[in-house]
CSV table of C-alpha atoms in Angstrom, one decimal:
chain,number,residue,atom,x,y,z
A,1,MET,CA,20.7,31.7,-66.0
A,2,LYS,CA,20.2,28.6,-68.0
A,3,LYS,CA,19.4,29.3,-71.7
A,4,SER,CA,15.7,28.9,-72.4
A,5,ARG,CA,14.5,25.9,-74.3
A,6,LEU,CA,11.0,27.3,-74.4
A,7,ALA,CA,9.5,27.8,-77.9
A,8,LEU,CA,6.3,29.8,-77.7
A,9,ALA,CA,3.5,28.8,-80.1
A,10,ALA,CA,2.7,31.2,-82.9
A,11,ALA,CA,0.8,34.2,-81.8
A,12,GLY,CA,-2.2,33.3,-83.8
A,13,LEU,CA,-2.6,29.8,-82.5
A,14,GLY,CA,-4.3,30.8,-79.2
A,15,LEU,CA,-6.8,32.9,-81.1
A,16,ALA,CA,-7.4,30.2,-83.6
A,17,LEU,CA,-8.1,27.7,-80.8
A,18,ALA,CA,-10.4,30.2,-79.1
A,19,VAL,CA,-12.6,30.6,-82.1
A,20,THR,CA,-12.2,26.9,-83.0
A,21,ALA,CA,-11.3,28.0,-86.5
A,22,CYS,CA,-8.5,25.4,-86.7
A,23,ALA,CA,-6.7,23.0,-84.5
A,24,PRO,CA,-2.9,22.8,-83.8
A,25,ALA,CA,-0.8,20.4,-85.7
A,26,GLU,CA,-0.9,16.9,-84.2
A,27,GLN,CA,1.7,16.3,-81.5
A,28,GLU,CA,4.3,13.9,-82.8
A,29,LYS,CA,5.2,11.1,-80.4
A,30,PRO,CA,8.6,11.7,-78.8
A,31,ASP,CA,11.5,10.1,-80.6
A,32,ALA,CA,14.3,9.6,-78.1
A,33,GLY,CA,16.8,8.8,-80.9
A,34,ALA,CA,16.3,12.0,-82.9
A,35,GLY,CA,19.2,14.4,-83.2
A,36,GLU,CA,17.0,17.5,-82.7
A,37,PRO,CA,15.3,18.2,-79.4
A,38,THR,CA,11.9,16.6,-79.1
A,39,VAL,CA,9.2,19.3,-78.9
A,40,LEU,CA,6.5,18.7,-76.3
A,41,LYS,CA,3.4,20.8,-76.8
A,42,VAL,CA,1.8,21.7,-73.5
A,43,ALA,CA,-1.7,23.4,-73.4
A,44,ALA,CA,-2.6,25.9,-70.7
A,45,VAL,CA,-5.4,28.5,-70.3
A,46,GLN,CA,-3.9,31.6,-68.7
A,47,ALA,CA,-1.5,32.9,-66.1
A,48,PRO,CA,-0.2,31.6,-63.7
A,49,MET,CA,-0.7,28.3,-65.5
A,50,THR,CA,1.0,29.6,-68.7
A,51,ASP,CA,3.8,31.1,-66.5
A,52,VAL,CA,4.5,27.7,-65.0
A,53,VAL,CA,4.7,26.1,-68.5
A,54,LYS,CA,7.2,28.7,-69.6
A,55,ALA,CA,9.3,28.1,-66.4
A,56,ALA,CA,9.2,24.4,-67.1
A,57,GLY,CA,10.5,25.2,-70.6
A,58,GLU,CA,13.5,26.8,-69.0
A,59,ALA,CA,14.1,23.8,-66.8
A,60,ILE,CA,13.4,20.9,-69.2
A,61,GLY,CA,16.3,18.5,-69.6
A,62,ASP,CA,18.5,18.0,-72.7
A,63,GLY,CA,16.8,16.5,-75.7
A,64,TYR,CA,13.4,18.2,-75.1
A,65,GLU,CA,11.8,21.5,-75.8
A,66,VAL,CA,8.5,22.7,-74.4
A,67,GLN,CA,6.1,24.6,-76.7
A,68,LEU,CA,3.3,26.5,-74.9
A,69,VAL,CA,-0.1,26.2,-76.6
A,70,GLU,CA,-2.3,28.8,-75.0
A,71,VAL,CA,-6.0,28.1,-75.3
A,72,ALA,CA,-9.2,30.0,-74.3
A,73,ASP,CA,-10.9,27.4,-72.1
A,74,TYR,CA,-10.5,24.2,-70.1
A,75,ILE,CA,-12.5,22.0,-72.4
A,76,THR,CA,-10.3,22.9,-75.3
A,77,ALA,CA,-7.2,22.1,-73.3
A,78,ASN,CA,-8.6,18.6,-72.7
A,79,THR,CA,-10.0,18.1,-76.1
A,80,ILE,CA,-6.7,18.7,-77.9
A,81,LEU,CA,-4.9,16.5,-75.5
A,82,ASP,CA,-7.3,13.7,-76.0
A,83,SER,CA,-7.0,14.0,-79.8
A,84,GLY,CA,-3.2,14.0,-79.6
A,85,ASP,CA,-2.8,17.6,-80.9
A,86,VAL,CA,-0.7,18.3,-77.8
A,87,TYR,CA,1.4,16.1,-75.6
A,88,ALA,CA,0.2,17.4,-72.2
A,89,ASN,CA,-1.8,20.1,-70.5
A,90,PHE,CA,-1.6,22.1,-67.3
A,91,SER,CA,-4.9,23.7,-66.5
A,92,GLN,CA,-6.9,21.5,-64.2
A,93,HIS,CA,-7.2,19.5,-61.0
A,94,VAL,CA,-7.8,15.8,-61.1
A,95,PRO,CA,-11.6,15.9,-60.2
A,96,TYR,CA,-12.2,18.1,-63.2
A,97,MET,CA,-10.2,15.8,-65.4
A,98,GLU,CA,-12.1,12.8,-64.3
A,99,THR,CA,-15.4,14.5,-65.1
A,100,PHE,CA,-14.0,15.2,-68.6
A,101,ASN,CA,-12.9,11.5,-69.0
A,102,GLU,CA,-16.3,10.2,-68.0
A,103,GLY,CA,-18.2,12.5,-70.4
A,104,ASN,CA,-15.9,12.1,-73.4
A,105,ASP,CA,-14.7,8.4,-73.1
A,106,ALA,CA,-11.2,9.8,-72.6
A,107,GLU,CA,-8.2,8.4,-70.7
A,108,LEU,CA,-6.3,11.4,-69.4
A,109,VAL,CA,-4.2,11.0,-66.3
A,110,GLY,CA,-2.7,13.4,-63.8
A,111,VAL,CA,1.0,12.6,-63.4
A,112,GLN,CA,2.3,15.4,-61.2
A,113,PRO,CA,0.6,17.8,-58.8
A,114,VAL,CA,2.3,21.2,-59.3
A,115,TYR,CA,0.5,23.9,-57.3
A,116,ASN,CA,-2.6,24.4,-55.1
A,117,PHE,CA,-4.6,27.6,-54.6
A,118,VAL,CA,-7.0,29.2,-52.3
A,119,ILE,CA,-10.6,29.5,-53.6
A,120,ALA,CA,-13.1,31.9,-52.2
A,121,PHE,CA,-16.6,33.4,-52.5
A,122,TYR,CA,-16.6,37.1,-53.2
A,123,SER,CA,-19.3,39.9,-53.1
A,124,LYS,CA,-19.4,43.3,-54.7
A,125,THR,CA,-21.8,44.5,-52.0
A,126,LEU,CA,-21.2,42.5,-48.8
A,127,ASP,CA,-18.4,42.6,-46.3
A,128,ASP,CA,-19.5,39.5,-44.3
A,129,ILE,CA,-21.1,36.3,-45.4
A,130,ALA,CA,-23.6,36.7,-42.5
A,131,ASP,CA,-25.1,39.6,-44.4
A,132,LEU,CA,-26.4,37.6,-47.3
A,133,PRO,CA,-29.9,38.9,-48.0
A,134,ASP,CA,-32.9,36.6,-48.1
A,135,GLY,CA,-33.4,35.5,-51.6
A,136,GLY,CA,-29.9,36.5,-52.6
A,137,LYS,CA,-28.3,35.3,-55.8
A,138,VAL,CA,-25.3,33.0,-55.6
A,139,ALA,CA,-23.2,32.2,-58.7
A,140,ILE,CA,-21.3,28.9,-58.7
A,141,PRO,CA,-19.5,26.9,-61.4
A,142,ASP,CA,-21.5,24.6,-63.6
A,143,ASP,CA,-19.1,21.7,-63.9
A,144,PRO,CA,-19.6,18.9,-61.3
A,145,SER,CA,-16.3,18.9,-59.5
A,146,ASN,CA,-16.3,22.7,-58.8
A,147,THR,CA,-20.1,22.7,-58.1
A,148,GLY,CA,-19.4,20.2,-55.3
A,149,ARG,CA,-16.5,22.2,-54.0
A,150,ALA,CA,-18.5,25.5,-53.9
A,151,LEU,CA,-21.5,23.9,-52.2
A,152,LYS,CA,-19.2,22.1,-49.7
A,153,LEU,CA,-17.6,25.5,-48.8
A,154,LEU,CA,-21.0,27.1,-48.2
A,155,ALA,CA,-22.1,24.2,-46.1
A,156,ALA,CA,-18.9,24.4,-44.0
A,157,ASN,CA,-19.8,28.0,-43.2
A,158,ASP,CA,-23.4,27.2,-42.3
A,159,VAL,CA,-24.9,29.0,-45.3
A,160,ILE,CA,-26.7,25.9,-46.4
A,161,THR,CA,-27.0,22.3,-45.3
A,162,LEU,CA,-26.3,19.4,-47.7
A,163,ASP,CA,-27.8,15.9,-47.6
A,164,PRO,CA,-25.6,13.9,-45.2
A,165,GLU,CA,-26.1,10.8,-47.3
A,166,VAL,CA,-24.3,12.5,-50.3
A,167,ASP,CA,-20.5,12.9,-50.7
A,168,PRO,CA,-20.1,16.7,-50.4
A,169,TYR,CA,-17.5,16.6,-53.2
A,170,GLU,CA,-20.2,15.3,-55.5
A,171,ALA,CA,-23.0,17.4,-54.2
A,172,THR,CA,-25.4,19.3,-56.6
A,173,VAL,CA,-27.9,22.0,-55.9
A,174,LYS,CA,-30.5,19.3,-55.7
A,175,ASP,CA,-28.7,18.0,-52.6
A,176,ILE,CA,-29.3,21.1,-50.6
A,177,VAL,CA,-31.7,20.1,-47.8
A,178,GLU,CA,-31.7,23.4,-45.9
A,179,ASN,CA,-31.5,26.8,-47.5
A,180,PRO,CA,-32.6,29.2,-44.6
A,181,LYS,CA,-32.1,32.4,-46.7
A,182,ASN,CA,-33.9,31.0,-49.8
A,183,LEU,CA,-30.8,31.7,-51.9
A,184,GLU,CA,-31.1,31.4,-55.7
A,185,PHE,CA,-28.2,29.4,-57.2
A,186,VAL,CA,-27.0,30.3,-60.7
A,187,GLN,CA,-24.6,28.0,-62.4
A,188,VAL,CA,-22.2,29.2,-65.1
A,189,PRO,CA,-18.8,28.2,-66.5
A,190,ILE,CA,-15.8,29.3,-64.4
A,191,SER,CA,-14.8,31.6,-67.2
A,192,SER,CA,-18.1,33.5,-66.8
A,193,LEU,CA,-18.1,33.9,-63.1
A,194,ASN,CA,-16.3,37.3,-63.2
A,195,ALA,CA,-19.2,38.7,-65.2
A,196,ALA,CA,-21.6,37.2,-62.6
A,197,TYR,CA,-19.7,39.2,-59.9
A,198,GLU,CA,-21.4,42.3,-61.2
A,199,GLU,CA,-24.9,41.1,-60.6
A,200,ALA,CA,-24.9,38.3,-58.0
A,201,ASP,CA,-24.7,38.8,-54.2
A,202,LEU,CA,-22.1,36.1,-53.9
A,203,VAL,CA,-19.7,34.5,-56.4
A,204,PHE,CA,-17.3,31.6,-56.3
A,205,GLN,CA,-14.1,32.0,-58.3
A,206,TRP,CA,-10.6,30.8,-58.8
A,207,PRO,CA,-7.8,33.3,-57.9
A,208,SER,CA,-6.3,33.2,-61.4
A,209,HIS,CA,-9.6,34.5,-62.8
A,210,ILE,CA,-10.7,36.9,-60.0
A,211,LYS,CA,-7.3,38.6,-60.3
A,212,ALA,CA,-8.6,40.3,-63.4
A,213,LEU,CA,-11.1,42.3,-61.2
A,214,GLY,CA,-8.3,43.3,-58.8
A,215,LEU,CA,-9.4,40.9,-56.1
A,216,THR,CA,-7.5,38.2,-54.1
A,217,PRO,CA,-8.8,35.5,-51.8
A,218,ASP,CA,-6.7,36.7,-48.9
A,219,GLU,CA,-7.8,40.3,-49.1
A,220,ASP,CA,-11.3,40.0,-50.5
A,221,GLY,CA,-12.7,36.5,-50.0
A,222,LEU,CA,-15.6,36.3,-47.6
A,223,ILE,CA,-15.0,32.6,-47.1
A,224,THR,CA,-12.0,30.7,-48.3
A,225,GLU,CA,-10.8,27.1,-48.7
A,226,LEU,CA,-7.5,25.3,-49.6
A,227,ASP,CA,-7.9,21.6,-50.4
A,228,ASP,CA,-5.0,19.5,-51.7
A,229,ARG,CA,-7.5,17.4,-53.6
A,230,PHE,CA,-7.8,20.2,-56.1
A,231,ALA,CA,-4.1,20.8,-56.7
A,232,LEU,CA,-3.4,21.6,-60.4
A,233,ASN,CA,-1.8,18.7,-62.2
A,234,LEU,CA,0.3,18.1,-65.2
A,235,VAL,CA,-1.9,15.8,-67.4
A,236,VAL,CA,-1.0,13.4,-70.2
A,237,GLN,CA,-2.7,10.6,-72.1
A,238,LYS,CA,-2.8,7.2,-70.3
A,239,ASN,CA,-0.4,5.7,-72.9
A,240,ASP,CA,2.2,8.3,-72.1
A,241,VAL,CA,2.2,8.1,-68.3
A,242,ASP,CA,5.5,6.1,-68.1
A,243,SER,CA,7.3,7.6,-71.0
A,244,GLU,CA,10.7,9.2,-70.7
A,245,ALA,CA,9.2,12.4,-72.1
A,246,THR,CA,6.6,12.5,-69.3
A,247,LYS,CA,9.3,11.9,-66.7
A,248,ALA,CA,11.3,14.8,-68.2
A,249,LEU,CA,8.2,17.0,-68.1
A,250,ALA,CA,7.3,16.1,-64.5
A,251,LYS,CA,10.9,16.9,-63.4
A,252,ALA,CA,10.7,20.2,-65.2
A,253,PHE,CA,7.4,21.0,-63.6
A,254,THR,CA,8.9,20.5,-60.1
A,255,SER,CA,12.1,22.4,-60.8
A,256,ASP,CA,13.5,25.5,-59.0
A,257,GLU,CA,12.4,27.6,-62.0
A,258,VAL,CA,8.8,26.6,-61.5
A,259,ARG,CA,9.1,26.9,-57.7
A,260,GLU,CA,10.2,30.5,-58.2
A,261,VAL,CA,7.1,31.3,-60.2
A,262,ILE,CA,4.8,29.7,-57.7
A,263,GLU,CA,6.5,31.4,-54.7
A,264,GLY,CA,6.3,34.7,-56.4
A,265,ASN,CA,2.5,34.4,-56.6
A,266,GLY,CA,0.7,35.1,-53.4
A,267,THR,CA,-2.4,33.0,-54.1
A,268,ILE,CA,-0.8,29.7,-54.9
A,269,LYS,CA,1.6,27.2,-53.2
A,270,THR,CA,3.7,24.3,-54.3
A,271,ALA,CA,2.0,20.9,-54.2
A,272,TRP,CA,5.0,18.6,-54.3
């Protein structure tokens, strides 16, 4: 086994970021001529994203070292990348990144799709989507890219009908033109959807989050979807897209070490 070049961030860093008490030290721009390995800080939210970053740290080429910066939420992962506190992040798909760019005047770029995953709707009380009660409560994400994804999946399964003039990937609740069961839609952050599972009749969720409730899309999803448009990407600042450090990271994130992590997880698949 190749000796690990992964340096984990200090244990208190993730907590500090979670409560926004302090920010990590600014990421120094890579210096290819330095004698010591160049440390590349990579932010990630939770497993399996953090596991992939660790595996990439095992695989990174000579001259580089990966430092995992674990954060509490997806906005923080993008905020500290945009500010230069980390070199890259691995926590999102490109549509989510583009929404962040538009809302924050940022220039983040997805440079390497790494893995894709099955998303699903779950229910604590129902065994079939056809059994949704009249007036039932449906919990979906509140960010635009995942809102559209959730509504598109419901429309594909004839639960609702969306305005045909609207791109389903960009659909909002206002674009529902037929709602035969008079469903009530509740929008919350992805990180809060597990809590909504306890109260709503139907809940959209990522597999990495729903796993905490002992559920998987294959075993427990009432309706599921796998769309390569939403593959999770390694993301860097626009100015770093063509750098040697980014090339080294992209190679590490598509290594055998990373493939082993992905293939060992039943809810995700490689996207390269």
